[in-house]
Each structure stands twice: as structure tokens, then as C-alpha cells.
mmCIF file of C-alpha atoms and ligand atoms in Angstrom:
data_model
loop_
_atom_site.group_PDB
_atom_site.id
_atom_site.type_symbol
_atom_site.label_atom_id
_atom_site.label_comp_id
_atom_site.label_asym_id
_atom_site.label_seq_id
_atom_site.Cartn_x
_atom_site.Cartn_y
_atom_site.Cartn_z
ATOM 1 C CA MET A 1 0.000 0.000 0.000
ATOM 2 C CA THR A 2 1.317 3.438 -0.952
ATOM 3 C CA ALA A 3 -0.181 6.816 -0.075
ATOM 4 C CA THR A 4 0.518 10.084 -1.876
ATOM 5 C CA VAL A 5 0.393 13.623 -0.542
ATOM 6 C CA HIS A 6 0.619 16.502 -3.004
ATOM 7 C CA VAL A 7 2.416 19.699 -2.000
ATOM 8 C CA ASP A 8 0.548 22.325 -3.938
ATOM 9 C CA LEU A 9 2.969 25.200 -4.493
ATOM 10 C CA PRO A 10 2.418 26.824 -7.893
ATOM 11 C CA GLY A 11 5.516 26.226 -10.058
ATOM 12 C CA ARG A 12 7.210 24.187 -7.327
ATOM 13 C CA GLU A 13 4.634 21.505 -6.637
ATOM 14 C CA TYR A 14 5.608 17.921 -5.877
ATOM 15 C CA ASP A 15 4.405 14.614 -4.533
ATOM 16 C CA ILE A 16 5.337 12.785 -1.366
ATOM 17 C CA HIS A 17 4.900 9.024 -1.803
ATOM 18 C CA ILE A 18 4.657 7.037 1.413
ATOM 19 C CA GLY A 19 4.799 3.275 1.896
ATOM 20 C CA PRO A 20 7.050 0.222 2.216
ATOM 21 C CA GLY A 21 9.270 -0.747 -0.729
ATOM 22 C CA LEU A 22 9.509 2.675 -2.395
ATOM 23 C CA LEU A 23 13.305 2.534 -2.347
ATOM 24 C CA ASP A 24 13.173 -0.237 -4.947
ATOM 25 C CA GLN A 25 11.049 2.004 -7.170
ATOM 26 C CA ALA A 26 13.321 5.058 -6.960
ATOM 27 C CA GLY A 27 14.820 4.308 -10.411
ATOM 28 C CA PRO A 28 11.685 4.887 -12.528
ATOM 29 C CA TYR A 29 10.664 7.897 -10.433
ATOM 30 C CA VAL A 30 14.069 9.553 -10.854
ATOM 31 C CA ALA A 31 14.434 8.588 -14.539
ATOM 32 C CA ALA A 32 11.092 10.301 -15.243
ATOM 33 C CA PHE A 33 12.674 13.700 -14.519
ATOM 34 C CA GLY A 34 14.965 13.460 -17.555
ATOM 35 C CA GLY A 35 18.408 15.062 -17.306
ATOM 36 C CA ARG A 36 21.600 13.046 -17.543
ATOM 37 C CA LYS A 37 21.414 9.359 -16.834
ATOM 38 C CA HIS A 38 24.042 9.762 -14.123
ATOM 39 C CA ILE A 39 22.645 10.391 -10.641
ATOM 40 C CA CYS A 40 24.572 11.823 -7.682
ATOM 41 C CA ILE A 41 23.535 10.658 -4.226
ATOM 42 C CA ILE A 42 24.522 12.387 -1.008
ATOM 43 C CA THR A 43 24.129 10.147 2.029
ATOM 44 C CA ASP A 44 25.783 9.356 5.347
ATOM 45 C CA GLU A 45 28.028 6.471 6.305
ATOM 46 C CA THR A 46 25.363 4.699 8.402
ATOM 47 C CA VAL A 47 22.677 4.824 5.715
ATOM 48 C CA ALA A 48 25.232 3.885 3.053
ATOM 49 C CA VAL A 49 26.045 0.620 4.845
ATOM 50 C CA LEU A 50 22.385 -0.251 5.400
ATOM 51 C CA HIS A 51 20.596 0.833 2.233
ATOM 52 C CA LEU A 52 22.815 2.351 -0.484
ATOM 53 C CA ALA A 53 23.290 -0.850 -2.493
ATOM 54 C CA GLN A 54 19.500 -1.263 -2.682
ATOM 55 C CA LEU A 55 19.023 2.290 -3.961
ATOM 56 C CA GLN A 56 21.812 1.987 -6.528
ATOM 57 C CA ALA A 57 20.518 -1.389 -7.755
ATOM 58 C CA GLY A 58 17.117 0.210 -8.371
ATOM 59 C CA LEU A 59 18.695 3.094 -10.284
ATOM 60 C CA THR A 60 20.771 0.669 -12.387
ATOM 61 C CA ALA A 61 17.664 -1.349 -13.236
ATOM 62 C CA ALA A 62 16.109 1.863 -14.572
ATOM 63 C CA GLY A 63 19.135 2.496 -16.829
ATOM 64 C CA LEU A 64 20.797 5.092 -14.575
ATOM 65 C CA THR A 65 24.389 5.101 -13.370
ATOM 66 C CA SER A 66 25.047 6.579 -9.946
ATOM 67 C CA GLU A 67 27.808 7.737 -7.648
ATOM 68 C CA ALA A 68 27.464 8.392 -3.917
ATOM 69 C CA LEU A 69 29.172 10.686 -1.446
ATOM 70 C CA ALA A 70 28.853 9.259 2.095
ATOM 71 C CA LEU A 71 29.442 11.860 4.805
ATOM 72 C CA PRO A 72 29.905 11.174 8.533
ATOM 73 C CA ALA A 73 26.586 10.589 10.331
ATOM 74 C CA GLY A 74 25.508 13.195 12.880
ATOM 75 C CA GLU A 75 24.582 16.822 13.387
ATOM 76 C CA ALA A 76 28.223 18.016 13.125
ATOM 77 C CA THR A 77 28.058 17.262 9.390
ATOM 78 C CA LYS A 78 25.691 20.214 8.861
ATOM 79 C CA CYS A 79 28.650 22.604 8.575
ATOM 80 C CA TRP A 80 30.469 24.805 6.054
ATOM 81 C CA ALA A 81 33.253 22.239 5.515
ATOM 82 C CA GLN A 82 30.878 19.407 4.548
ATOM 83 C CA LEU A 83 28.777 21.769 2.436
ATOM 84 C CA GLU A 84 31.889 22.824 0.515
ATOM 85 C CA LYS A 85 32.887 19.176 0.114
ATOM 86 C CA SER A 86 29.416 18.292 -1.187
ATOM 87 C CA VAL A 87 29.206 21.150 -3.681
ATOM 88 C CA GLU A 88 32.734 20.549 -4.990
ATOM 89 C CA TRP A 89 31.943 16.845 -5.307
ATOM 90 C CA LEU A 90 28.760 17.576 -7.275
ATOM 91 C CA LEU A 91 30.773 19.871 -9.548
ATOM 92 C CA SER A 92 33.416 17.157 -10.008
ATOM 93 C CA GLN A 93 30.579 14.824 -11.011
ATOM 94 C CA LYS A 94 29.648 17.418 -13.650
ATOM 95 C CA VAL A 95 26.113 17.873 -12.390
ATOM 96 C CA GLU A 96 24.180 20.063 -14.816
ATOM 97 C CA ARG A 97 21.200 22.367 -14.347
ATOM 98 C CA GLY A 98 18.764 19.718 -15.640
ATOM 99 C CA ASP A 99 20.044 16.911 -13.382
ATOM 100 C CA VAL A 100 18.587 15.457 -10.226
ATOM 101 C CA VAL A 101 20.542 15.028 -6.988
ATOM 102 C CA ILE A 102 19.311 12.538 -4.369
ATOM 103 C CA ALA A 103 19.402 13.365 -0.648
ATOM 104 C CA PHE A 104 19.394 9.946 1.006
ATOM 105 C CA GLY A 105 19.325 9.966 4.803
ATOM 106 C CA GLY A 106 17.861 11.695 7.833
ATOM 107 C CA GLY A 107 17.352 15.377 8.528
ATOM 108 C CA VAL A 108 21.045 16.258 8.505
ATOM 109 C CA ILE A 109 21.610 14.861 5.007
ATOM 110 C CA GLY A 110 18.310 16.245 3.677
ATOM 111 C CA ASP A 111 19.118 19.746 4.904
ATOM 112 C CA LEU A 112 22.750 19.699 3.746
ATOM 113 C CA ALA A 113 22.210 18.030 0.361
ATOM 114 C CA GLY A 114 19.143 20.198 -0.279
ATOM 115 C CA PHE A 115 21.201 23.325 0.412
ATOM 116 C CA ALA A 116 24.034 22.067 -1.820
ATOM 117 C CA ALA A 117 21.431 21.519 -4.575
ATOM 118 C CA ALA A 118 20.019 25.010 -3.944
ATOM 119 C CA ILE A 119 23.342 26.794 -4.495
ATOM 120 C CA MET A 120 24.871 24.490 -7.145
ATOM 121 C CA ARG A 121 24.628 26.248 -10.507
ATOM 122 C CA ARG A 122 22.029 28.534 -8.875
ATOM 123 C CA GLY A 123 19.791 25.575 -8.153
ATOM 124 C CA VAL A 124 19.430 22.006 -9.350
ATOM 125 C CA ARG A 125 16.512 19.675 -8.658
ATOM 126 C CA PHE A 126 16.731 17.234 -5.821
ATOM 127 C CA VAL A 127 14.785 14.221 -4.603
ATOM 128 C CA GLN A 128 14.455 13.528 -0.898
ATOM 129 C CA ILE A 129 14.589 9.887 0.164
ATOM 130 C CA PRO A 130 14.246 10.276 3.943
ATOM 131 C CA THR A 131 15.324 7.322 6.049
ATOM 132 C CA THR A 132 14.263 8.416 9.546
ATOM 133 C CA LEU A 133 10.794 9.030 10.946
ATOM 134 C CA LEU A 134 11.736 12.622 11.765
ATOM 135 C CA ALA A 135 12.841 13.257 8.189
ATOM 136 C CA GLN A 136 9.783 11.503 6.712
ATOM 137 C CA VAL A 137 7.285 13.588 8.682
ATOM 138 C CA ASP A 138 9.084 16.891 8.906
ATOM 139 C CA SER A 139 12.466 17.846 7.496
ATOM 140 C CA SER A 140 12.180 16.305 4.001
ATOM 141 C CA VAL A 141 8.950 18.207 3.324
ATOM 142 C CA GLY A 142 8.613 21.944 2.853
ATOM 143 C CA GLY A 143 11.919 23.029 1.349
ATOM 144 C CA LYS A 144 13.850 24.257 4.371
ATOM 145 C CA THR A 145 17.506 23.483 3.626
ATOM 146 C CA GLY A 146 20.666 24.618 5.327
ATOM 147 C CA ILE A 147 23.532 24.107 7.718
ATOM 148 C CA ASN A 148 24.423 25.206 11.255
ATOM 149 C CA SER A 149 26.688 28.085 12.206
ATOM 150 C CA PRO A 150 28.830 28.252 15.345
ATOM 151 C CA MET A 151 26.315 31.055 16.189
ATOM 152 C CA GLY A 152 23.340 28.670 16.141
ATOM 153 C CA LYS A 153 21.418 25.891 14.414
ATOM 154 C CA ASN A 154 20.033 26.291 10.886
ATOM 155 C CA LEU A 155 21.169 29.910 10.615
ATOM 156 C CA ILE A 156 22.529 29.483 7.064
ATOM 157 C CA GLY A 157 20.193 28.174 4.401
ATOM 158 C CA ALA A 158 17.663 28.618 1.658
ATOM 159 C CA PHE A 159 14.140 27.603 0.800
ATOM 160 C CA HIS A 160 14.538 25.045 -1.994
ATOM 161 C CA GLN A 161 11.659 22.641 -2.511
ATOM 162 C CA PRO A 162 12.455 19.044 -3.497
ATOM 163 C CA SER A 163 10.998 17.753 -6.757
ATOM 164 C CA LEU A 164 9.823 14.540 -5.104
ATOM 165 C CA VAL A 165 9.859 12.858 -1.694
ATOM 166 C CA LEU A 166 9.959 9.049 -1.421
ATOM 167 C CA ALA A 167 9.236 8.056 2.181
ATOM 168 C CA ASP A 168 9.880 4.308 2.296
ATOM 169 C CA THR A 169 8.313 3.276 5.594
ATOM 170 C CA ALA A 170 10.104 -0.106 5.527
ATOM 171 C CA LEU A 171 13.367 1.777 6.174
ATOM 172 C CA LEU A 172 12.040 2.806 9.603
ATOM 173 C CA GLY A 173 12.593 -0.807 10.680
ATOM 174 C CA THR A 174 16.353 -0.248 11.008
ATOM 175 C CA LEU A 175 16.022 2.747 13.364
ATOM 176 C CA THR A 176 16.876 2.338 17.030
ATOM 177 C CA ALA A 177 13.861 2.596 19.353
ATOM 178 C CA ARG A 178 15.256 5.896 20.641
ATOM 179 C CA ASP A 179 15.562 7.444 17.164
ATOM 180 C CA PHE A 180 12.107 6.171 16.207
ATOM 181 C CA LEU A 181 10.526 7.718 19.312
ATOM 182 C CA ALA A 182 12.403 10.989 18.782
ATOM 183 C CA GLY A 183 10.760 11.172 15.339
ATOM 184 C CA TYR A 184 7.434 10.284 16.935
ATOM 185 C CA GLY A 185 7.792 13.504 18.955
ATOM 186 C CA GLU A 186 7.216 15.379 15.671
ATOM 187 C CA VAL A 187 4.282 13.109 14.712
ATOM 188 C CA VAL A 188 2.416 13.722 17.948
ATOM 189 C CA LYS A 189 3.181 17.444 17.572
ATOM 190 C CA TYR A 190 0.900 17.539 14.489
ATOM 191 C CA GLY A 191 -2.010 16.186 16.510
ATOM 192 C CA MET A 192 -1.363 18.641 19.318
ATOM 193 C CA LEU A 193 -1.096 21.645 17.028
ATOM 194 C CA GLY A 194 -3.988 21.086 14.666
ATOM 195 C CA ASP A 195 -5.825 17.770 14.684
ATOM 196 C CA ALA A 196 -7.390 16.566 17.927
ATOM 197 C CA ALA A 197 -8.815 13.457 16.208
ATOM 198 C CA PHE A 198 -5.297 12.502 15.056
ATOM 199 C CA PHE A 199 -4.066 12.903 18.649
ATOM 200 C CA ASP A 200 -6.943 10.643 19.845
ATOM 201 C CA TRP A 201 -5.932 8.086 17.229
ATOM 202 C CA LEU A 202 -2.275 8.249 18.280
ATOM 203 C CA GLU A 203 -3.275 7.681 21.905
ATOM 204 C CA THR A 204 -4.753 4.321 20.920
ATOM 205 C CA GLN A 205 -2.517 3.352 17.961
ATOM 206 C CA GLY A 206 0.825 4.862 19.066
ATOM 207 C CA PRO A 207 2.103 1.726 20.831
ATOM 208 C CA ALA A 208 1.261 -0.538 17.822
ATOM 209 C CA LEU A 209 2.880 1.977 15.505
ATOM 210 C CA ALA A 210 6.064 1.984 17.598
ATOM 211 C CA ALA A 211 6.003 -1.838 17.669
ATOM 212 C CA GLY A 212 6.087 -1.942 13.860
ATOM 213 C CA ASP A 213 2.472 -1.973 12.625
ATOM 214 C CA MET A 214 3.019 -0.926 9.000
ATOM 215 C CA ASP A 215 -0.511 0.325 8.294
ATOM 216 C CA ALA A 216 -0.355 2.520 11.394
ATOM 217 C CA ARG A 217 3.071 3.831 10.357
ATOM 218 C CA ILE A 218 1.848 4.703 6.857
ATOM 219 C CA ARG A 219 -1.220 6.430 8.264
ATOM 220 C CA ALA A 220 0.826 8.439 10.803
ATOM 221 C CA VAL A 221 3.416 9.554 8.213
ATOM 222 C CA THR A 222 0.670 10.383 5.716
ATOM 223 C CA ARG A 223 -1.414 12.469 8.138
ATOM 224 C CA SER A 224 1.735 14.291 9.317
ATOM 225 C CA CYS A 225 2.756 15.059 5.714
ATOM 226 C CA GLU A 226 -0.791 16.178 4.817
ATOM 227 C CA MET A 227 -0.762 18.636 7.687
ATOM 228 C CA LYS A 228 2.696 19.902 6.861
ATOM 229 C CA ALA A 229 1.876 20.197 3.135
ATOM 230 C CA ASP A 230 -1.235 22.208 3.961
ATOM 231 C CA ILE A 231 0.665 24.603 6.233
ATOM 232 C CA VAL A 232 3.534 24.991 3.715
ATOM 233 C CA ARG A 233 1.030 25.673 0.906
ATOM 234 C CA ARG A 234 -0.472 28.518 2.984
ATOM 235 C CA ASP A 235 2.825 29.934 4.213
ATOM 236 C CA GLU A 236 5.919 28.606 2.428
ATOM 237 C CA LYS A 237 8.381 31.188 3.802
ATOM 238 C CA GLU A 238 7.161 31.189 7.427
ATOM 239 C CA ASN A 239 5.602 34.617 7.582
ATOM 240 C CA GLY A 240 2.641 33.258 9.546
ATOM 241 C CA ASP A 241 1.062 29.840 10.037
ATOM 242 C CA ARG A 242 4.214 27.830 9.294
ATOM 243 C CA ALA A 243 5.540 28.918 12.681
ATOM 244 C CA LEU A 244 2.837 26.666 14.225
ATOM 245 C CA LEU A 245 5.140 23.780 13.279
ATOM 246 C CA ASN A 246 7.436 25.133 15.971
ATOM 247 C CA LEU A 247 5.125 23.993 18.782
ATOM 248 C CA GLY A 248 7.445 22.850 21.558
ATOM 249 C CA HIS A 249 10.513 24.191 19.768
ATOM 250 C CA THR A 250 11.157 27.355 21.825
ATOM 251 C CA PHE A 251 11.507 25.293 25.015
ATOM 252 C CA GLY A 252 13.031 22.399 23.058
ATOM 253 C CA HIS A 253 15.784 24.452 21.413
ATOM 254 C CA ALA A 254 16.769 25.939 24.774
ATOM 255 C CA LEU A 255 17.083 22.415 26.208
ATOM 256 C CA GLU A 256 19.057 21.257 23.165
ATOM 257 C CA ALA A 257 21.412 24.235 23.533
ATOM 258 C CA ALA A 258 21.729 23.557 27.286
ATOM 259 C CA THR A 259 22.755 19.958 26.566
ATOM 260 C CA GLY A 260 25.223 20.990 23.844
ATOM 261 C CA TYR A 261 23.210 19.464 20.948
ATOM 262 C CA SER A 262 24.543 16.131 22.140
ATOM 263 C CA ASP A 263 23.276 12.604 22.647
ATOM 264 C CA ARG A 264 21.899 13.727 26.013
ATOM 265 C CA LEU A 265 18.862 15.054 24.177
ATOM 266 C CA LEU A 266 17.851 14.350 20.572
ATOM 267 C CA HIS A 267 15.958 17.058 18.689
ATOM 268 C CA GLY A 268 12.657 15.147 18.700
ATOM 269 C CA GLU A 269 13.042 14.455 22.428
ATOM 270 C CA GLY A 270 13.502 18.184 23.043
ATOM 271 C CA VAL A 271 10.379 18.855 20.965
ATOM 272 C CA ALA A 272 8.327 16.344 22.999
ATOM 273 C CA ILE A 273 9.420 17.826 26.344
ATOM 274 C CA GLY A 274 8.926 21.286 24.833
ATOM 275 C CA CYS A 275 5.352 20.425 23.812
ATOM 276 C CA ALA A 276 4.552 19.263 27.356
ATOM 277 C CA LEU A 277 5.983 22.559 28.682
ATOM 278 C CA ALA A 278 4.087 24.627 26.084
ATOM 279 C CA PHE A 279 0.819 22.975 27.173
ATOM 280 C CA GLU A 280 1.714 23.542 30.837
ATOM 281 C CA LEU A 281 2.358 27.227 30.063
ATOM 282 C CA SER A 282 -0.925 27.433 28.145
ATOM 283 C CA ALA A 283 -2.814 25.970 31.125
ATOM 284 C CA ARG A 284 -1.167 28.401 33.572
ATOM 285 C CA LEU A 285 -2.161 31.297 31.345
ATOM 286 C CA GLY A 286 -5.754 30.025 31.458
ATOM 287 C CA LEU A 287 -5.783 29.249 27.741
ATOM 288 C CA CYS A 288 -6.533 25.534 28.068
ATOM 289 C CA SER A 289 -7.679 23.223 30.834
ATOM 290 C CA GLN A 290 -5.163 21.546 33.163
ATOM 291 C CA GLU A 291 -6.348 18.228 31.714
ATOM 292 C CA ASP A 292 -4.642 18.998 28.387
ATOM 293 C CA PRO A 293 -1.015 19.088 29.649
ATOM 294 C CA SER A 294 -1.812 16.002 31.764
ATOM 295 C CA ARG A 295 -3.086 14.169 28.691
ATOM 296 C CA VAL A 296 -0.055 15.184 26.616
ATOM 297 C CA ARG A 297 2.303 13.989 29.324
ATOM 298 C CA ALA A 298 0.380 10.732 29.828
ATOM 299 C CA HIS A 299 0.612 9.867 26.137
ATOM 300 C CA LEU A 300 4.338 10.642 25.913
ATOM 301 C CA ARG A 301 4.859 8.572 29.069
ATOM 302 C CA ASP A 302 2.813 5.657 27.609
ATOM 303 C CA MET A 303 5.077 5.723 24.567
ATOM 304 C CA GLY A 304 8.184 5.445 26.762
ATOM 305 C CA MET A 305 9.371 8.896 25.728
ATOM 306 C CA LYS A 306 11.122 11.656 27.623
ATOM 307 C CA VAL A 307 8.417 13.892 29.093
ATOM 308 C CA ASP A 308 10.049 16.147 31.696
ATOM 309 C CA MET A 309 13.344 17.895 32.248
ATOM 310 C CA ALA A 310 13.767 15.252 34.964
ATOM 311 C CA ASP A 311 14.206 12.717 32.127
ATOM 312 C CA ILE A 312 17.322 14.549 30.851
ATOM 313 C CA ALA A 313 20.517 13.190 32.396
ATOM 314 C CA GLY A 314 22.939 15.607 34.057
ATOM 315 C CA ASP A 315 22.684 19.214 35.138
ATOM 316 C CA LEU A 316 20.705 21.943 33.402
ATOM 317 C CA PRO A 317 20.984 25.738 33.755
ATOM 318 C CA ASP A 318 18.567 27.455 36.155
ATOM 319 C CA ALA A 319 15.279 28.927 34.918
ATOM 320 C CA ALA A 320 16.834 32.324 34.103
ATOM 321 C CA GLY A 321 19.605 30.571 32.160
ATOM 322 C CA LEU A 322 17.072 28.559 30.161
ATOM 323 C CA LEU A 323 15.011 31.689 29.478
ATOM 324 C CA ALA A 324 18.166 33.404 28.169
ATOM 325 C CA LEU A 325 18.761 30.445 25.836
ATOM 326 C CA MET A 326 15.180 30.795 24.575
ATOM 327 C CA GLY A 327 15.996 34.408 23.739
ATOM 328 C CA GLN A 328 18.641 33.183 21.283
ATOM 329 C CA ASP A 329 16.092 31.216 19.328
ATOM 330 C CA LYS A 330 15.447 32.273 15.716
ATOM 331 C CA LYS A 331 11.808 32.788 16.632
ATOM 332 C CA VAL A 332 12.560 35.987 18.544
ATOM 333 C CA LEU A 333 10.855 38.954 16.870
ATOM 334 C CA ASP A 334 11.751 42.541 17.870
ATOM 335 C CA GLY A 335 13.372 41.163 21.003
ATOM 336 C CA LYS A 336 10.118 39.456 22.118
ATOM 337 C CA LEU A 337 9.879 35.712 22.544
ATOM 338 C CA ARG A 338 7.269 34.156 20.298
ATOM 339 C CA PHE A 339 5.556 31.083 21.661
ATOM 340 C CA VAL A 340 3.242 28.584 20.071
ATOM 341 C CA LEU A 341 0.601 28.025 22.736
ATOM 342 C CA ALA A 342 -2.669 26.092 22.688
ATOM 343 C CA ARG A 343 -6.312 26.640 23.501
ATOM 344 C CA GLY A 344 -6.610 22.863 23.692
ATOM 345 C CA ILE A 345 -5.263 19.743 22.008
ATOM 346 C CA GLY A 346 -5.436 20.404 18.251
ATOM 347 C CA ASP A 347 -5.807 24.177 18.611
ATOM 348 C CA ALA A 348 -2.424 25.928 18.640
ATOM 349 C CA PHE A 349 -1.727 29.591 17.913
ATOM 350 C CA MET A 350 1.199 31.994 18.026
ATOM 351 C CA THR A 351 1.683 34.796 20.484
ATOM 352 C CA SER A 352 4.392 37.196 21.632
ATOM 353 C CA ASP A 353 2.274 38.177 24.588
ATOM 354 C CA VAL A 354 3.615 35.882 27.299
ATOM 355 C CA PRO A 355 4.720 37.333 30.651
ATOM 356 C CA SER A 356 8.240 36.086 31.381
ATOM 357 C CA ASP A 357 7.417 35.504 35.077
ATOM 358 C CA VAL A 358 4.903 32.802 34.069
ATOM 359 C CA VAL A 359 7.504 31.176 31.773
ATOM 360 C CA LEU A 360 9.986 31.303 34.638
ATOM 361 C CA SER A 361 7.486 29.657 37.012
ATOM 362 C CA VAL A 362 6.934 26.781 34.560
ATOM 363 C CA LEU A 363 10.703 26.308 34.205
ATOM 364 C CA ASP A 364 11.286 26.594 37.960
ATOM 365 C CA ASP A 365 8.699 23.889 38.694
ATOM 366 C CA ALA A 366 10.120 21.577 36.024
ATOM 367 C CA LEU A 367 13.619 22.050 37.451
ATOM 368 C CA ALA A 368 12.351 21.481 41.012
ATOM 369 C CA LEU A 369 10.806 18.181 39.893
ATOM 370 C CA LYS A 370 14.134 17.223 38.334
ATOM 371 C CA LYS A 371 15.933 18.064 41.585
ATOM 372 C CA SER A 372 13.437 16.082 43.683
ATOM 373 C CA ARG A 373 14.012 13.034 41.506
ATOM 374 C CA GLY A 374 17.763 13.465 42.029
HETATM 375 N N1 LIG B 1 10.456 22.012 10.731
HETATM 376 C C1 LIG B 1 9.645 23.169 10.675
HETATM 377 C C2 LIG B 1 9.357 23.628 9.291
HETATM 378 O O1 LIG B 1 9.653 22.949 8.346
HETATM 379 O O2 LIG B 1 8.844 24.701 9.138
#
């Protein structure tokens, strides 16, 4: 079974195909774009070992030759040095304006290879073949590409939409449970921000989905992509509604910065804890009932995910230190913190009107809980 979501951007529209076995069909999809019959693939060393031979065999069967550049796995690869290496490699492969480059990996590879494609010869087409749940439901869709700066994450980049996304859900089977659940943090975010019925469904189907139920996985990736495609269609460049996708990210980015963007806290884990904190803040501001943050936390707990700051190993800065880290987030506008808050599950909105003493009280209580648990 394969599902398709269309991203309806005039002049830059594309399909996202979702289902098991799509990797084997990449050849015909890519060949249909025309261009040279030589395809450049940018991937990472982990994905290359697991899946590259399968991708290249499919391309060969469709009459395409291919060459791959495998970069080190991990966030540190999203840097100037690896971008330069990628662009120079694509040039050495004589990639032309009409060619297609494949980004084959998780969010790091999608962002880096997409950015390389954006600036190569002022823009060549690229196909995203995301291999992680996080990349399938979020980073491969919507055209945000880029690298990190020593000044902060994702500060250098461009909007460059892919020409196609192939989300092969069978590839999720090789993820560690931790990486899968980190990606699930972004899935559940969609329910919390705009689809209460999807959140209800995840509450009942989430455990089966995590255990490997393929139909549930396809449905979760498809609904997530539909919601993202709809938001991106309305607001491609994040002048408005697209910022709703940042639910949980203001708190989450501060926690990621506080833990040095390390293995102590994966991005999706930071988002999940951040969503719980955003709902707690919303309840304290009287925007939603206290039941909503409790329900969010209960579901994350049922899934075996990190829910509280207490679930992050090691020390964290105090509340004022965390608030200062939030101030460094890209989402600051005119010096004011912008939060995505919620009037209930499935009803998020943006606001800059949040008293910092209430934010500090939420952080203080979360840190006190962490201290009490030792
Ligand atoms: N990951 C958030 C966005 O694509 O806008």
C-alpha cells in the first residue's frame, strides 16, 4: 500500500509518496525527470552501509548510473566544511542544471544536500529519500535546507523545494527505538497543534505503531505530511502559520542548547518535552484546561518517551539561564519571545504576549521536579 500527498505550491509543486518498498522504485521515479542518466547521491556512512546498495541497484535497473558521497553521520556534518565538500563533489561529477541530486538519509543529510542543490549552478533539482521518521514527517517536506553556524542551528540556508519525496516506511525498521521515538515527537506534535482526532488516534494506535504496525506507520506519516503540506502551501516562507510547526521548539531548542546538541537530548526528544511545557504554560495562562497538559504527558509517558526535564541526564541551567537560551532562538521577533501556545489539544496559535514571570514559574517547577528526583 502506498499513499501520496501533493504539496501544492504553484511552479514548485511535488508529490510525497509514502509506503514500504519505495526505495526499490526510486529508479523509474528519478528517470522520469529526464536530465543526464548519471545520478549523484549524497548520504551518510550509516545509511550507506544499510541501504545504499539497494538504492543503486534500483537506479541501475532503470538504466541510470550513480555515484554516492557518504558523509559522517551526525549533526556536526551540517557545517560549512561538509557543504563545501558536497558542492565541490557535485561539480566534479559534472552535475548540470537539468540533473537530479538525491538526498538519502535523515534530517542532517536532507538539509545539507538540499542546500548544496540550492546553491549548485544557482539551483538544481533534488529528490528527498528520507530514512528516519523525523525526516519523513518533517524535514524532508517543505523546502527548508541549510547548515548550522557556530552562532546557532540552521542559521545558514535557503528555501529550496524538493521535486519529489519518497518516504519508504520499511526503512524505519532499522532505526533504534530511541531514534524512532524521537521522530514520533514530531508526529504527535501535528495532533497537538492542529488535529485533535489525530491525537486521539495516536493515543490508541501509538504503541502498535512503535512496535512496527506498518498500516499505522503509513497512516501516521501520511497524516503528518498532509498537515505539513497544507501549512507549507499557505505559508511557504514562514511569515505566519508555518511557525505553528514550531510547537514545543522554543523550550526544546533551549534544552538542546543547554545539553550541547549532544546525545543527552535528541531534537525530537527536546520537541516532545517542549510540547509538554508549552501545554503547561498554556494551562497556567488560562488558555486551556489543566487536563490537556496532563493528557499530553500521559501519552508521551505511555510511549516510553522523555516527558520532563527530569528525564534529561545531568545538570541543566537554572530557569533564568534557560530563558536566556530561549531568547537566542530564531523565533525571537523585535526582542520578544514568540511562543506557540494552545487553547486545547489540536488548537495551537502563536503569540508574543507571554509574561516572562509565568515562563519562569513553569521552568522553575520543572527544574524542582528534576531536583526532587535526584
Ligand atoms: N520544521 C519546521 C518547518 O519545516 O517549518
